[in-house]
Short mmCIF file of C-alpha atoms in Angstrom, two decimals:
data_model
loop_
_atom_site.label_atom_id
_atom_site.label_comp_id
_atom_site.label_asym_id
_atom_site.label_seq_id
_atom_site.Cartn_x
_atom_site.Cartn_y
_atom_site.Cartn_z
CA MET A 1 -101.04 -71.39 -32.52
CA SER A 2 -98.90 -72.83 -35.28
CA GLU A 3 -97.28 -76.25 -35.00
CA ILE A 4 -93.81 -74.68 -35.05
CA ALA A 5 -94.70 -72.31 -32.21
CA LYS A 6 -96.05 -75.22 -30.14
CA LYS A 7 -92.85 -77.20 -30.66
CA SER A 8 -90.80 -74.15 -29.69
CA LEU A 9 -92.80 -73.79 -26.47
CA ASP A 10 -92.39 -77.51 -25.74
CA ILE A 11 -88.62 -77.28 -26.19
CA THR A 12 -88.45 -74.26 -23.87
CA ALA A 13 -90.60 -76.03 -21.28
CA ASN A 14 -88.38 -79.12 -21.44
CA ILE A 15 -85.24 -77.02 -20.98
CA GLN A 16 -86.79 -75.25 -18.00
CA ASN A 17 -87.99 -78.44 -16.33
CA GLN A 18 -84.72 -80.32 -16.67
CA GLN A 19 -83.03 -81.20 -13.42
CA VAL A 20 -79.42 -80.54 -14.30
CA GLN A 21 -76.82 -81.71 -11.80
CA LEU A 22 -73.57 -79.86 -12.21
CA SER A 23 -70.24 -81.07 -10.93
CA LYS A 24 -68.44 -78.99 -8.32
CA SER A 25 -65.86 -78.24 -10.98
CA ASP A 26 -68.55 -76.78 -13.26
CA ILE A 27 -70.08 -74.79 -10.40
CA PHE A 28 -66.76 -73.33 -9.32
CA GLY A 29 -65.86 -72.71 -12.96
CA VAL A 30 -68.92 -70.47 -13.27
CA LEU A 31 -68.52 -68.82 -9.87
CA GLN A 32 -64.83 -68.03 -10.26
CA ASN A 33 -65.73 -65.19 -12.60
CA ASP A 34 -67.25 -61.99 -11.19
CA ARG A 35 -69.32 -61.28 -14.29
CA ARG A 36 -70.92 -64.72 -14.31
CA ARG A 37 -71.73 -64.40 -10.60
CA CYS A 38 -73.27 -60.99 -11.29
CA VAL A 39 -75.41 -62.42 -14.11
CA ILE A 40 -76.80 -65.08 -11.76
CA GLU A 41 -77.43 -62.58 -8.96
CA ILE A 42 -79.14 -60.05 -11.24
CA LEU A 43 -81.37 -62.68 -12.85
CA ARG A 44 -82.26 -64.14 -9.44
CA GLU A 45 -83.20 -60.75 -8.05
CA GLN A 46 -84.82 -59.15 -11.11
CA GLY A 47 -85.95 -61.99 -13.35
CA ASN A 48 -85.33 -62.32 -17.10
CA GLN A 49 -83.27 -59.47 -18.52
CA SER A 50 -81.74 -58.34 -21.78
CA VAL A 51 -78.01 -58.68 -22.32
CA ARG A 52 -77.89 -54.89 -22.62
CA PHE A 53 -79.43 -54.48 -19.16
CA LEU A 54 -77.05 -57.06 -17.69
CA SER A 55 -74.03 -55.32 -19.23
CA GLU A 56 -75.17 -51.93 -17.90
CA GLU A 57 -75.71 -53.29 -14.38
CA ILE A 58 -72.36 -55.09 -14.36
CA ALA A 59 -70.64 -51.95 -15.69
CA ARG A 60 -72.14 -49.95 -12.79
CA LEU A 61 -70.92 -52.51 -10.29
CA GLU A 62 -67.44 -52.80 -11.77
CA SER A 63 -66.85 -49.09 -12.32
CA GLY A 64 -68.61 -47.84 -9.19
CA GLU A 65 -70.22 -45.12 -11.33
CA ASP A 66 -73.93 -44.51 -11.92
CA ASP A 67 -73.29 -43.86 -15.61
CA PRO A 68 -70.22 -45.82 -16.75
CA LYS A 69 -68.51 -44.96 -20.03
CA SER A 70 -69.97 -46.50 -23.16
CA THR A 71 -66.66 -48.25 -23.91
CA VAL A 72 -66.89 -50.07 -20.56
CA ARG A 73 -70.51 -51.09 -21.19
CA LYS A 74 -69.69 -52.23 -24.73
CA SER A 75 -66.69 -54.25 -23.55
CA ILE A 76 -68.83 -56.02 -20.95
CA TYR A 77 -71.64 -56.57 -23.48
CA VAL A 78 -69.22 -58.24 -25.90
CA SER A 79 -67.63 -60.41 -23.19
CA LEU A 80 -71.06 -61.54 -22.01
CA LEU A 81 -72.11 -62.53 -25.53
CA GLN A 82 -68.84 -64.14 -26.57
CA THR A 83 -67.71 -65.84 -23.36
CA HIS A 84 -69.93 -65.86 -20.31
CA ILE A 85 -73.41 -66.47 -21.72
CA PRO A 86 -72.29 -69.36 -23.97
CA LYS A 87 -70.48 -71.05 -21.07
CA MET A 88 -73.47 -70.72 -18.73
CA GLU A 89 -75.89 -71.79 -21.45
CA SER A 90 -73.83 -74.88 -22.28
CA LEU A 91 -74.10 -75.95 -18.62
CA GLY A 92 -77.88 -75.42 -18.58
CA VAL A 93 -77.71 -72.57 -16.07
CA ILE A 94 -79.30 -69.96 -18.32
CA ASN A 95 -81.24 -69.83 -21.56
CA TYR A 96 -80.36 -67.08 -24.02
CA ASN A 97 -83.05 -66.15 -26.53
CA ARG A 98 -81.14 -64.59 -29.42
CA GLU A 99 -84.29 -63.28 -31.12
CA ASN A 100 -85.26 -60.90 -28.33
CA ASP A 101 -81.83 -60.73 -26.63
CA PHE A 102 -83.19 -61.98 -23.28
CA VAL A 103 -81.45 -64.16 -20.73
CA GLU A 104 -83.42 -66.40 -18.40
CA LEU A 105 -82.22 -68.27 -15.33
CA LEU A 106 -82.95 -72.01 -15.46
CA PRO A 107 -83.58 -74.39 -12.53
CA ALA A 108 -79.95 -75.61 -12.68
CA ALA A 109 -78.99 -72.26 -11.15
CA ARG A 110 -80.25 -73.64 -7.83
CA ASN A 111 -76.97 -75.59 -7.72
CA PHE A 112 -75.23 -72.28 -6.98
CA GLU A 113 -77.38 -71.09 -4.07
CA ILE A 114 -75.39 -72.72 -1.31
CA TYR A 115 -72.15 -71.27 -2.67
CA MET A 116 -73.56 -67.79 -3.20
CA GLU A 117 -75.21 -67.19 0.16
CA THR A 118 -73.74 -63.96 1.29
CA VAL A 119 -73.74 -62.59 4.78
CA PRO A 120 -74.04 -58.80 4.80
CA LYS A 121 -71.80 -56.85 7.15
CA GLY A 122 -73.19 -56.97 10.68
CA ASP A 123 -75.22 -60.14 10.06
CA ILE A 124 -74.41 -63.65 11.18
CA PRO A 125 -74.64 -66.83 9.08
CA TRP A 126 -77.85 -68.82 9.51
CA SER A 127 -75.90 -71.80 10.84
CA HIS A 128 -74.59 -69.67 13.73
CA PHE A 129 -78.10 -68.40 14.41
CA TYR A 130 -79.46 -71.94 14.67
CA VAL A 131 -76.61 -73.02 16.98
CA GLY A 132 -77.44 -70.06 19.24
CA LEU A 133 -81.14 -70.90 19.18
CA SER A 134 -80.37 -74.53 20.04
CA ALA A 135 -78.12 -73.43 22.91
CA LEU A 136 -80.94 -71.24 24.23
CA ALA A 137 -83.30 -74.23 24.08
CA VAL A 138 -80.86 -76.46 26.00
CA VAL A 139 -80.05 -73.84 28.66
CA GLY A 140 -83.73 -73.00 29.10
CA SER A 141 -84.70 -76.66 29.35
CA VAL A 142 -82.02 -77.39 31.96
CA THR A 143 -83.07 -74.30 33.92
CA ILE A 144 -86.75 -75.29 33.88
CA TYR A 145 -86.15 -78.96 34.71
CA SER A 146 -83.81 -78.02 37.57
CA GLY A 147 -86.58 -75.89 39.10
CA LEU A 148 -84.83 -72.51 38.76
CA LEU A 149 -87.66 -71.13 36.64
CA GLU A 150 -90.86 -72.05 38.40
CA PHE A 151 -93.16 -69.65 36.55
CA VAL A 152 -92.63 -71.44 33.19
CA THR A 153 -93.82 -75.00 32.71
CA SER A 154 -91.96 -77.46 30.52
CA SER A 155 -94.94 -77.53 28.13
CA GLN A 156 -94.90 -73.75 27.77
CA TRP A 157 -91.15 -73.80 27.16
CA MET A 158 -91.50 -76.55 24.56
CA LEU A 159 -94.19 -74.60 22.70
CA PHE A 160 -92.15 -71.39 22.89
CA ILE A 161 -88.97 -73.00 21.53
CA SER A 162 -90.91 -74.90 18.83
CA GLY A 163 -92.53 -71.63 17.80
CA LEU A 164 -89.15 -69.89 17.68
CA PHE A 165 -87.71 -72.61 15.46
CA MET A 166 -90.76 -72.52 13.19
CA VAL A 167 -90.70 -68.73 12.78
CA SER A 168 -86.91 -68.79 12.26
CA SER A 169 -87.23 -71.52 9.63
CA LEU A 170 -89.95 -69.62 7.76
CA VAL A 171 -87.90 -66.42 7.79
CA HIS A 172 -84.83 -68.35 6.62
CA MET A 173 -86.82 -70.03 3.84
CA ARG A 174 -88.15 -66.68 2.63
CA TYR A 175 -84.65 -65.17 2.77
CA VAL A 176 -83.17 -68.03 0.74
CA ARG A 177 -85.92 -67.77 -1.89
CA LYS A 178 -85.07 -64.09 -2.35
CA LEU A 179 -81.50 -65.11 -3.16
#
């Protein structure tokens, strides 16, 4: 590998390993635009993508059509290249490789996760789930300690509730990583 190629790889590795802390103003500045939010979501779900792919996906979402008009796709492509990608790149959220036209999500994008957690229709937020699980633990504990449930020991109840919290936490962790 040539010396130039090694330096290029080192620079890319350094960019990727940087722990960038963004201000709330920067975060909300990125998230206030639908196209920038879409770029983050697409890259999180599907990995590195070309600007062309991003513009086609965003055009589908914005138009609601499977095959949006080429003028719509081109308009989005131009706005991504001229406005959105430079802004996100300057904040260290993405890296745009101009040579192969690929966009990559950088670790700084983790700053957006808490603001982008969406709750699909019919679901409940995780915080509500954990409050409900905690309420179940308290009610069950009071019931067992008062003697109303004689067939369950306090040790069994403790193991059951601990197991529920562990499984719930693992599912939540996996869900958040998919985001």
